[in-house]
Coordinates of C-alpha atoms and ligand atoms in Angstrom, one line a residue:
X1 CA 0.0 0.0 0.0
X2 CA 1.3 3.5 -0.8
X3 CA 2.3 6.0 1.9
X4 CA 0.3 9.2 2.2
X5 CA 1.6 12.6 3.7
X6 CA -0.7 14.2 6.4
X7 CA -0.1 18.1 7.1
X8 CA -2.0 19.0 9.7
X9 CA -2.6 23.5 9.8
X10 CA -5.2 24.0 11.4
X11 CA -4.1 25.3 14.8
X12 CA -5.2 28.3 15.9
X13 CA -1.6 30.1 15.7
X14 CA -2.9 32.3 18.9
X15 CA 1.0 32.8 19.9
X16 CA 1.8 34.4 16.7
X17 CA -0.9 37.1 17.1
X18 CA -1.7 37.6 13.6
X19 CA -4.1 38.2 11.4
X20 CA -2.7 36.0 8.7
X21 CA -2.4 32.0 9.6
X22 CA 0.6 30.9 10.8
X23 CA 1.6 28.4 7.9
X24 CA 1.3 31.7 5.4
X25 CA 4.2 33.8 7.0
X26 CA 7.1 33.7 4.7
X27 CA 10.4 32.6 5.4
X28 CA 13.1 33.7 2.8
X29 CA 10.0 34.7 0.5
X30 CA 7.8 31.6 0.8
X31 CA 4.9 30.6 3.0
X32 CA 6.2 28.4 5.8
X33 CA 3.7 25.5 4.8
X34 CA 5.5 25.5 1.7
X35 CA 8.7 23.9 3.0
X36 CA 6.8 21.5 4.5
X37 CA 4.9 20.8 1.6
X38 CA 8.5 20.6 0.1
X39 CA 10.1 17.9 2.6
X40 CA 7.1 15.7 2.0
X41 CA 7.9 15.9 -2.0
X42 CA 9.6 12.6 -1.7
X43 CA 6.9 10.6 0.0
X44 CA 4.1 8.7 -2.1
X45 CA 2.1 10.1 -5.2
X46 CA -0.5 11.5 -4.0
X47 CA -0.6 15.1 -3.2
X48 CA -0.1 15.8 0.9
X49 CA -3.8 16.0 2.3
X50 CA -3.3 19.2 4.3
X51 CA -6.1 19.6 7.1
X52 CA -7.3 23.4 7.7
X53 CA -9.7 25.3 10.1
X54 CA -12.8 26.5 8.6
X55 CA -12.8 29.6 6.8
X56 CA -9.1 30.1 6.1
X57 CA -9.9 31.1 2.5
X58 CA -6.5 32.6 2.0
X59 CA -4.7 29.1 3.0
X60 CA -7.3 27.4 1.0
X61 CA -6.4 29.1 -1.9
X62 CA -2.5 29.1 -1.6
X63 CA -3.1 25.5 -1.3
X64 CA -5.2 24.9 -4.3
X65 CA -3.9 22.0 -6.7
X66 CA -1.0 21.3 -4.3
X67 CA -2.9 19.5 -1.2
X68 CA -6.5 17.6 -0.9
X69 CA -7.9 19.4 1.7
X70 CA -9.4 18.5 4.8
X71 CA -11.2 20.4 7.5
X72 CA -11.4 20.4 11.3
X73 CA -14.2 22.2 12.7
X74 CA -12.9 23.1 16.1
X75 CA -9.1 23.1 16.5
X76 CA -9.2 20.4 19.7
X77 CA -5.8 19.1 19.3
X78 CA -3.5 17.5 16.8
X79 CA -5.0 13.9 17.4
X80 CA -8.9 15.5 16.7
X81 CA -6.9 17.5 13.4
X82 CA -5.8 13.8 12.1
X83 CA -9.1 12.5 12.3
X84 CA -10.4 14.6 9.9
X85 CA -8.1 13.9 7.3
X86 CA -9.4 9.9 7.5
X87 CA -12.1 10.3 4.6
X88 CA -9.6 11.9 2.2
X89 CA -6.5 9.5 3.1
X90 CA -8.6 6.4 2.3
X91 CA -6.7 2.9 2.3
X92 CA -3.1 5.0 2.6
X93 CA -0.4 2.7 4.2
X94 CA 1.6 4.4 6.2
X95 CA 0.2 7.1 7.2
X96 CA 3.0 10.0 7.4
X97 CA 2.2 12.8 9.7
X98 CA 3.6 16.7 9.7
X99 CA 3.1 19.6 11.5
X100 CA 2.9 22.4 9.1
X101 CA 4.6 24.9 11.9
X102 CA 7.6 23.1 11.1
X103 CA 9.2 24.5 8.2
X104 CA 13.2 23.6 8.4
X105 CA 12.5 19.5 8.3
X106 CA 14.6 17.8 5.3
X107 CA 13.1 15.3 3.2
X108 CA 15.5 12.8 3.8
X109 CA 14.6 13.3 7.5
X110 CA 11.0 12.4 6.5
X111 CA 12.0 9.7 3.4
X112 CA 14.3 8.2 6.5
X113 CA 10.7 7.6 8.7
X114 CA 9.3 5.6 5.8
X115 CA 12.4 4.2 5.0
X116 CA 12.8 2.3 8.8
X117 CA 8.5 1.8 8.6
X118 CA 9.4 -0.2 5.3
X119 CA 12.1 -2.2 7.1
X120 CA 9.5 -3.9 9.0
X121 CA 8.3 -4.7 13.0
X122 CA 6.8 -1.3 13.6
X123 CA 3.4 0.1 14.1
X124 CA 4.6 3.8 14.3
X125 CA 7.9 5.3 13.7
X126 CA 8.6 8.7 15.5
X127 CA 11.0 10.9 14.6
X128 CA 13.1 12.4 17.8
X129 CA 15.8 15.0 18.9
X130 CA 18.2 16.4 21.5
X131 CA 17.6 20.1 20.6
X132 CA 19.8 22.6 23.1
X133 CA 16.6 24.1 24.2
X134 CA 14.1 21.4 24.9
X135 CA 11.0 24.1 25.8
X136 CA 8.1 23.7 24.4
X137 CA 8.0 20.0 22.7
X138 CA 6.4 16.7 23.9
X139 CA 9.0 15.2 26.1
X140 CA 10.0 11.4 25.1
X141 CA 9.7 9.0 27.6
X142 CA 11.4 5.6 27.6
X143 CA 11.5 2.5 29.6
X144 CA 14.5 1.6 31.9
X145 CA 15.6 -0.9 28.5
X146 CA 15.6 2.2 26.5
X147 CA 12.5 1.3 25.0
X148 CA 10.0 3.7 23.8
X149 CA 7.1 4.5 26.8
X150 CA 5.0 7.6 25.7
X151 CA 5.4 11.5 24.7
X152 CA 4.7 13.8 27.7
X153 CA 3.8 17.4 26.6
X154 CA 5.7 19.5 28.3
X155 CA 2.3 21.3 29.9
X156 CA 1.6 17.9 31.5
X157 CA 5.0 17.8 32.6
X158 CA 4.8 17.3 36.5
X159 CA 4.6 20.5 37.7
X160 CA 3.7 22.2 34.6
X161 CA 6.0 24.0 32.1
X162 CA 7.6 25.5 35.2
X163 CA 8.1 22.3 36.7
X164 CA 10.8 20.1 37.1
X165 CA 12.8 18.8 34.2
X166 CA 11.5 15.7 31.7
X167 CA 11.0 11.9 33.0
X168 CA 13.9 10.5 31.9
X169 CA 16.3 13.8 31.6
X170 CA 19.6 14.6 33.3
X171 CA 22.6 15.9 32.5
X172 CA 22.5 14.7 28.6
X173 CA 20.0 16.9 26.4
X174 CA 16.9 15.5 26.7
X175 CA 15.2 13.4 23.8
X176 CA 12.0 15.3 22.6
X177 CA 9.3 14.6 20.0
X178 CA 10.0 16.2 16.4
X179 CA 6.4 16.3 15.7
X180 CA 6.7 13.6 12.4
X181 CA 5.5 10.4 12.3
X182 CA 4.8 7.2 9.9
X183 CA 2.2 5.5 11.7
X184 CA 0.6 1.9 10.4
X185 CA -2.9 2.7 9.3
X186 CA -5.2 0.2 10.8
X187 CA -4.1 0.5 14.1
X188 CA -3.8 4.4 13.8
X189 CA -7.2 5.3 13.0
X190 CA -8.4 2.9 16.0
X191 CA -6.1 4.4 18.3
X192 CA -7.3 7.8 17.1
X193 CA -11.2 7.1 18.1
X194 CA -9.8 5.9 22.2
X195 CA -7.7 9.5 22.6
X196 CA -8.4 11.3 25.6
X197 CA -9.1 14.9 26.4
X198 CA -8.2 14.7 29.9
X199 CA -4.7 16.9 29.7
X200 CA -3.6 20.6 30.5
X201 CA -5.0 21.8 26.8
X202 CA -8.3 19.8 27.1
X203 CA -7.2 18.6 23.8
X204 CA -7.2 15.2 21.8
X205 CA -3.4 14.6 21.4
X206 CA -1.3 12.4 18.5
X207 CA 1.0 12.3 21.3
X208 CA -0.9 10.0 22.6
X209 CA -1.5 7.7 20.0
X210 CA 2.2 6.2 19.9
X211 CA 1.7 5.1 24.0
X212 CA -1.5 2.8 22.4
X213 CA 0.4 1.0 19.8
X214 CA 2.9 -1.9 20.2
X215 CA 5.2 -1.7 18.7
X216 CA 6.9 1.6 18.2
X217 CA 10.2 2.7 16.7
X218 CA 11.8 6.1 16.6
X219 CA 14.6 7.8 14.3
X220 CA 16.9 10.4 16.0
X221 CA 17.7 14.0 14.1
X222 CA 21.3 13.7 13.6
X223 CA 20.6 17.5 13.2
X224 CA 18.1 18.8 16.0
X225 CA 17.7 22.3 14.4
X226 CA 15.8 20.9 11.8
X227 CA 12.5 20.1 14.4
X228 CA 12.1 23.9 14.7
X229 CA 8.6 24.3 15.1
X230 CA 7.3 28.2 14.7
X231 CA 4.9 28.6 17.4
X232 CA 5.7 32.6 17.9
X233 CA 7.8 35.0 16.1
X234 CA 10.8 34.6 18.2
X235 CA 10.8 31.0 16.3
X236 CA 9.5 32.4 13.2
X237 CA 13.0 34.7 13.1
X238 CA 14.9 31.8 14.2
X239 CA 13.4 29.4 11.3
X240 CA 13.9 32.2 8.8
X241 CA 17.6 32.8 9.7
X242 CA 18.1 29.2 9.3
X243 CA 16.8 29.2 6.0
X244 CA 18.7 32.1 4.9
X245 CA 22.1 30.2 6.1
X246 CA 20.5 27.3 3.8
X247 CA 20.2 29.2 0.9
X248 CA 23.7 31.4 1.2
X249 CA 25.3 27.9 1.7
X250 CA 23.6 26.7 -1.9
X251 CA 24.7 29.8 -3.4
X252 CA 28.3 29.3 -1.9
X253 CA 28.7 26.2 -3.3
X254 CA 27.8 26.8 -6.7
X255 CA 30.9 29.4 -6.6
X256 CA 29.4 32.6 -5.6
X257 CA 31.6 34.6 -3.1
X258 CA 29.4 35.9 -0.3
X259 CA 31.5 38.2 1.9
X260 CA 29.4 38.5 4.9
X261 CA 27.4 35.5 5.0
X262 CA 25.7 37.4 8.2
X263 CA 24.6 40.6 6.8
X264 CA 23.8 39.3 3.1
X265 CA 20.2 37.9 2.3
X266 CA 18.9 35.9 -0.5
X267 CA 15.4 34.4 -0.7
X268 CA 14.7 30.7 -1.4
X269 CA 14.1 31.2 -5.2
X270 CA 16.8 33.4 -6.0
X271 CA 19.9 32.2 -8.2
X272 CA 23.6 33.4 -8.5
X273 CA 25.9 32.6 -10.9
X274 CA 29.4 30.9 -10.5
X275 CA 32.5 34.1 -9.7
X276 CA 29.6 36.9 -8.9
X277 CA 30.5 38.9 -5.4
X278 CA 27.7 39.4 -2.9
X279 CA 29.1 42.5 -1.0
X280 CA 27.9 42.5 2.5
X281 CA 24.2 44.1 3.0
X282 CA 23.1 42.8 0.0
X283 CA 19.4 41.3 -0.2
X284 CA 18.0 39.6 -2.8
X285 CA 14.4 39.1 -3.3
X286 CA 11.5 37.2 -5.4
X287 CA 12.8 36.0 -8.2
X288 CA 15.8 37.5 -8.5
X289 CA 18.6 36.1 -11.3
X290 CA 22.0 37.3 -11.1
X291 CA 24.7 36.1 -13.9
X292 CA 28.0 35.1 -13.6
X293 CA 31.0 37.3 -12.6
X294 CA 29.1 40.3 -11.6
X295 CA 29.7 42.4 -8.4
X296 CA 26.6 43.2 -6.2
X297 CA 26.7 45.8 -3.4
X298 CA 27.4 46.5 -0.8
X299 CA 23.7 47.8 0.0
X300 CA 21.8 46.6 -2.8
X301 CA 18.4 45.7 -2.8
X302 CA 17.4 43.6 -5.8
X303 CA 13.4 41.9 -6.1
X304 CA 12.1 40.1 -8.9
X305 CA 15.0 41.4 -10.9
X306 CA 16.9 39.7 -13.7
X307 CA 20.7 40.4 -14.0
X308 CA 23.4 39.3 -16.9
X309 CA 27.0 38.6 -16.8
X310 CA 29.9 40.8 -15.7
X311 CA 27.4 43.8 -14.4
X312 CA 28.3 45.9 -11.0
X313 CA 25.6 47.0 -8.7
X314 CA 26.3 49.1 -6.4
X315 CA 24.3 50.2 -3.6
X316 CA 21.3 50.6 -5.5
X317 CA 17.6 49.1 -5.6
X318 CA 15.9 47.1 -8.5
X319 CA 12.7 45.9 -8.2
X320 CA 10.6 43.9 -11.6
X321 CA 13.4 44.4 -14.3
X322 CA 16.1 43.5 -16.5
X323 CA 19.2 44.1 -16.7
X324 CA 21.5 42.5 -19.6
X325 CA 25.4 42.2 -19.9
X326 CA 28.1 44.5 -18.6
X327 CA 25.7 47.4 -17.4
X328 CA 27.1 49.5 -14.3
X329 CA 25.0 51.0 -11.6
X330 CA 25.3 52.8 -8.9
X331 CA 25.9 54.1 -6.4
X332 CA 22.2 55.0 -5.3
X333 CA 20.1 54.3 -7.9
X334 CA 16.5 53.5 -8.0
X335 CA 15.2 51.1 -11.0
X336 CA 11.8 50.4 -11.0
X337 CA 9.7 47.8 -12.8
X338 CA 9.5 47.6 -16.5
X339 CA 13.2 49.0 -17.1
X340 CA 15.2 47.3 -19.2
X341 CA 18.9 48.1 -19.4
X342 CA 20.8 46.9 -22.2
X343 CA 24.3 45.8 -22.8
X344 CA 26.8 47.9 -21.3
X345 CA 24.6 51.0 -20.5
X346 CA 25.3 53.2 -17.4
X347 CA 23.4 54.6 -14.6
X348 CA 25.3 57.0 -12.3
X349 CA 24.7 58.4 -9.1
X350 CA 21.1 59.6 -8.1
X351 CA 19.6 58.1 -11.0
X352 CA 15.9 56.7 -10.8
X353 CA 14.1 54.6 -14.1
X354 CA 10.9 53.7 -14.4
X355 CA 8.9 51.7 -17.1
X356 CA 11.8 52.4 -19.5
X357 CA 14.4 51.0 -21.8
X358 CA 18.3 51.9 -21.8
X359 CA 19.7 51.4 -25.2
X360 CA 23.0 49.4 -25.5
X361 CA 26.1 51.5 -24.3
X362 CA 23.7 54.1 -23.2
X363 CA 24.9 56.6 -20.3
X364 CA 22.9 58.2 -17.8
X365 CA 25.5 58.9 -15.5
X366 CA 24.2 61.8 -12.8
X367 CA 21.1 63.0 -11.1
X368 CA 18.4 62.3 -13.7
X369 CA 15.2 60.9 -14.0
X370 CA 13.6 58.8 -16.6
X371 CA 10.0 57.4 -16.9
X372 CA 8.5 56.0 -19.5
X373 CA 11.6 56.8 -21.9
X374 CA 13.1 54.5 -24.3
X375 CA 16.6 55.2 -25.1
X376 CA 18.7 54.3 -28.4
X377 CA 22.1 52.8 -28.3
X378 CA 25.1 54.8 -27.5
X379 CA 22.9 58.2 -25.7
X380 CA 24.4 60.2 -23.5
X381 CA 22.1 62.2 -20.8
X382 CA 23.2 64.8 -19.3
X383 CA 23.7 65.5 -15.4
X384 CA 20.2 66.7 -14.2
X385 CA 17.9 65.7 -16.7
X386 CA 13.9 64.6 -16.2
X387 CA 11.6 63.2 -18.4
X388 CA 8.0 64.9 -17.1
X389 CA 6.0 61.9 -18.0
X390 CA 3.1 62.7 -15.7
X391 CA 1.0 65.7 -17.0
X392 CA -1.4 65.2 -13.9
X393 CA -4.0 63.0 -16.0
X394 CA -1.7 60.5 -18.2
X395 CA 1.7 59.6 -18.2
X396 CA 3.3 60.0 -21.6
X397 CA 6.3 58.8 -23.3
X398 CA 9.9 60.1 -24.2
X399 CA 11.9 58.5 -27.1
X400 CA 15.5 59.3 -27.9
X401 CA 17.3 58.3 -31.1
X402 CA 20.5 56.5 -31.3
X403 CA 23.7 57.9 -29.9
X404 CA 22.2 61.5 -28.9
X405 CA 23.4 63.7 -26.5
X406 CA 21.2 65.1 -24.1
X407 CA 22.6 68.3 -22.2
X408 CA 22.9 69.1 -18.8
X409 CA 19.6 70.1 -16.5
X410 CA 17.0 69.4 -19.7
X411 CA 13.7 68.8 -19.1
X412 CA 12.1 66.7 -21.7
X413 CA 8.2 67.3 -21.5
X414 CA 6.7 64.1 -23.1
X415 CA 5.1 63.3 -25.2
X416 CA 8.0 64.1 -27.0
X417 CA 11.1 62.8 -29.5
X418 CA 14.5 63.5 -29.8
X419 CA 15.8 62.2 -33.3
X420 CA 19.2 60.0 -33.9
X421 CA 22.2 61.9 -33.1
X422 CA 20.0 65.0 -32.2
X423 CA 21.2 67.5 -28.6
X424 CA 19.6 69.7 -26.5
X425 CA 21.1 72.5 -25.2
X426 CA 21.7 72.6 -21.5
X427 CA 19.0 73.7 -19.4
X428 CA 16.6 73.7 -22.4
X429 CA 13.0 72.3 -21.6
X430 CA 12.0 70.4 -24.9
X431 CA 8.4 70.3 -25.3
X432 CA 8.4 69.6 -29.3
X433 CA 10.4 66.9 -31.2
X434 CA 13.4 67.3 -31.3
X435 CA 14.7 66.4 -35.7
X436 CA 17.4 64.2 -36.2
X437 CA 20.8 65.8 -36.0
X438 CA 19.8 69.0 -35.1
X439 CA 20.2 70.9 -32.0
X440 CA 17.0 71.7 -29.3
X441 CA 17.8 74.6 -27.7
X442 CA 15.0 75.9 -25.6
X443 CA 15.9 78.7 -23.2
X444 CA 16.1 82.4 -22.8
X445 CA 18.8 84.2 -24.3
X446 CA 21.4 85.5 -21.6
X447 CA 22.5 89.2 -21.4
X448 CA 25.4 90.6 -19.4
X449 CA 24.6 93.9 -17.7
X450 CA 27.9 95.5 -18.1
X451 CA 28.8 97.4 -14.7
X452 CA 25.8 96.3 -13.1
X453 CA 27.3 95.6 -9.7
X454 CA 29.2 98.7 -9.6
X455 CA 26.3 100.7 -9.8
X456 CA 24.4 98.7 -7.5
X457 CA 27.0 99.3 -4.9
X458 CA 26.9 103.1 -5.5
X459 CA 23.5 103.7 -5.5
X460 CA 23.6 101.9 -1.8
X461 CA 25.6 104.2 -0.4
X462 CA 23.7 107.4 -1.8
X463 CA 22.0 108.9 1.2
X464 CA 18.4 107.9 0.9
X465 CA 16.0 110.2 -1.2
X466 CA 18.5 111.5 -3.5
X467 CA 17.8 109.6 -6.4
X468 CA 14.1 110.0 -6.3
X469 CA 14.5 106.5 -4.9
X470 CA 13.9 104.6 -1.6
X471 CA 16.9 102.3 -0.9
X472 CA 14.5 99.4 -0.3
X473 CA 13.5 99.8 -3.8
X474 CA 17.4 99.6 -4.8
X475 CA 18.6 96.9 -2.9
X476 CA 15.9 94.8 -4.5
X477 CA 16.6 95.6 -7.5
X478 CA 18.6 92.5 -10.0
X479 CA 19.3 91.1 -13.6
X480 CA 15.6 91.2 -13.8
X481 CA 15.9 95.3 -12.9
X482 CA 16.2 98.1 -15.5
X483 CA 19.1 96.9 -18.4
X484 CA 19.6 101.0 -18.8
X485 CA 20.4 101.4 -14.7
Ligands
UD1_501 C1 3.4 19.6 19.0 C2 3.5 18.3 19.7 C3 4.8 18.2 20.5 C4 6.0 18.4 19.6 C5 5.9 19.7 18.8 C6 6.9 19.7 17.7 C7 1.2 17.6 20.1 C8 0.1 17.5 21.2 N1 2.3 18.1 20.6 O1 3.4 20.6 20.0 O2 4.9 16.9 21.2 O3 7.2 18.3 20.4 O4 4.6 19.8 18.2 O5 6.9 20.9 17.1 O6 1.0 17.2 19.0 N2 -3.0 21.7 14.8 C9 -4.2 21.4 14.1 N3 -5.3 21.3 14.9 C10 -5.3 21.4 16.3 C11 -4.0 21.7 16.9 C12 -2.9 21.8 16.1 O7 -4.2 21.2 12.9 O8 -6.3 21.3 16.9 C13 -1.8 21.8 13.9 C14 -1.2 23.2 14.1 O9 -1.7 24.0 13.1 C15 0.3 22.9 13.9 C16 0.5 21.5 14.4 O10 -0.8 20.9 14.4 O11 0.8 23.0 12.6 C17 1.1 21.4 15.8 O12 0.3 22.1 16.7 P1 0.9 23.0 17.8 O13 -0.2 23.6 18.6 O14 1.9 23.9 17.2 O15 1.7 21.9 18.7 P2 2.9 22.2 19.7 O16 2.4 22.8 20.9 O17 4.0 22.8 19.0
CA502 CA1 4.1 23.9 17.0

């Protein structure tokens, strides 16, 4: 008979105080029940039958064509939870329980359960650890021969949580109950229907269910952080840092220098090519892609973004675009979704795109903004420079023709064109197209006020009412005064 994978999520959560179940918070970027989901991949062929409290609508739908899905009216324990997934796990031999609080289990930690079920002479197999910190989990009890007794929940301790340490403990870390189990169907379900409320929850435990059975087995963590359950969010940032080591270590390993493990962040489905540098305070988001010998950081913040070969990124945040070979950013950028930047183009310092498109070898190298612009190959933009895409109703676009030079401090007011090898003048706002080749100059003419100062000065000192003047009226005066004064 094929195994079947039991999740059970339908806890309450009450020590995470939150508004959003507890199997939904992300760790590294994905919902904790999906790493459980994960380290049950390797078990049967049926999907997991995850059990859920009623409503849960947002679980229910993350779940959709991943899990069968079970429900448990009342959340009275983790024995009641498993009764309701009977129906939907049918004739399933073993049975192979999870907890779906615990998101840092392996799959060979749960193949290795079904693997020592399989060998035969067992009617449950538990899965066990020494963990530094025993507080909180079901307590394992065993017989003077070393043989397996019951699971004591630490609440039921004697003495309470606050009481004295496990049956069973002393100075070696004490043996606790991972919370995974392959259990022997038949004598399962019967056990299931005999549980008892009578504990410190009021609750029908699985606990208990092992204590009914005969024969029982148990396979020891060789790696105790891997029972992590996440009953609060002290745990949750625990799990999560653990994850985060996980996925450093993959990138690592596949020859991507990370220089501060500690300080640089990289979610679950993010990749890294082989000779790329993380610098330290670098976090990677979403689906971020990074290519091969590239340079990230320090400080750069990069979500859902797409990255070629040989680029540096300095401190700099991209979020929802693409960036191909060779392109340099940074420092202090801000790329925003739907920009694309081609080979070898340039952003320099202070530089925000949005929606927008940097032609090959393309240079935007200080102080500008650009929305909704698509660049040629080989531009040049001045320091300064803003597209006004945003006319308060629509936003409009900006195109600029190959190898153009845009001057200093211009303000392009789309919709608008500059043609192929066109300039603007510095500090000219451009509110028509621009032809190709020519020259958009679009700003007042300067004049030089010979002597200007001079007689500015003079007229200062001239005792007040002399000129027909008030001195008030001269001081204010400026370029903008008299051109005959
Ligand atoms: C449980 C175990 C404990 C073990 C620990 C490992 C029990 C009674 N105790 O304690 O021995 O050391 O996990 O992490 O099983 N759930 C339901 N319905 C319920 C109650 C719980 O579906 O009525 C689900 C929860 O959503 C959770 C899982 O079962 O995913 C475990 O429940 P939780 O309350 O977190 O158990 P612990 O106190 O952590
Ligand atoms: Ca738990």
């Amino acid at each position: 008979m094929a195994a079947r994978v039991v999740i059970l999520a339908a806890g309450s959560g009450t020590r995470m105080r939150s508004a959003l179940p507890k199997v939904l918070h992300p760790l590294a970027g994905r919902p904790l029940i999906d790493w459980v989901l994960d380290a049950s991949g390797g078990v049967g062929s049926a999907a997991p039958v995850v059990v859920v409290g009623p409503g849960a609508t947002v679980l229910r739908s993350h779940l959709a064509g991943r899990a069968e899905l079970a429900e448990q009216a009342l959340p009275q324990g983790t024995g009641d939870a498993l009764r309701a997934a009977r129906a939907l796990v049918g004739e399933a031999d073993p049975v192979v329980v999870l907890y779906g609080d615990a998101p840092l289990l392996r799959a060979a930690s749960v193949r290795s359960l079904v693997e020592r079920f399989a060998a035969g002479g067992a009617d449950a197999v538990l899965l066990t650890g020494r963990p530094s910190d025993p507080s909180g989990y079901g307590r394992v009890v065993r017989d003077p021969d070393g043989g397996f007794r019951t699971i004591v929940e630490e609440r039921d301790l004697p003495g309470g949580r606050d009481g004295p340490e496990a049956p069973g403990g002393g100075p070696e870390p004490v043996e606790v109950n991972a919370g995974a189990y392959a259990f022997a169907a038949a004598p399962l379900w019967a056990a299931l229907e005999r549980l008892s409320p009578a504990n410190a929850q009021g609750e029908a435990y699985l606990t208990d269910v092992p204590a009914r059975l005969t024969r029982v087995a148990t396979v020891e963590l060789a790696d105790p952080e891997e029972m992590l359950g996440v009953n609060d969010r002290v745990q949750l940032a625990r799990a999560a840092a653990v994850i985060r080591r996980r996925v450093l270590v993959r990138l690592m390993r596949g020859g991507v220098t990370v220089d501060d493990p500690a300080s640089t962040w990289a979610d679950a489905g993010v990749e890294v090519g082989a000779d790329t540098v993380l610098r330290p305070g670098t976090v990677l988001a979403g689906r971020t892609r990074i290519g091969r010998a590239c340079v990230v950081g320090p400080f750069a913040q990069l979500e859902d973004t797409e990255v070629g070969d040989g680029c540096r990124i300095g401190t700099a945040h991209l979020a929802g675009c693409r960036v191909a070979d060779g392109v340099e950013i940074g420092p202090f950028n801000r790329v925003r979704p739907g920009s694309r930047l081609e080979a070898a183009s340039r952003l320099g310092t202070f530089t925000e795109v949005v929606r927008s498109r940097i032609g090959p070898g393309s240079a935007v190298p200080h102080l500008s903004y650009l929305g909704d612009a698509t660049l040629g190959r080989d531009v040049n933009v001045g320091a300064g420079t803003i597209t006004t895409n945003w006319d308060g109703l629509g936003k409009h676009a900006t195109v600029i023709g190959d190898g153009a030079r845009i001057g200093s401090d211009t303000i392009l007011v789309a919709p608008v064109a500059v043609g192929a090898g066109a300039y603007t003048g510095a500090g000219s706002v451009i509110t028509e197209d621009v032809p190709a080749g020519a020259l958009g100059l679009a700003r007042a003419r300067q004049r030089n006020l010979l002597g200007w100062v001079a007689r500015r000065l003079a007229r200062r000192r001239e005792p007040s009412g002399d000129n027909g003047e008030a001195p008030a009226r001269a001081a204010g005066e400026g370029p903008s005064g008299d051109e005959s004064a």
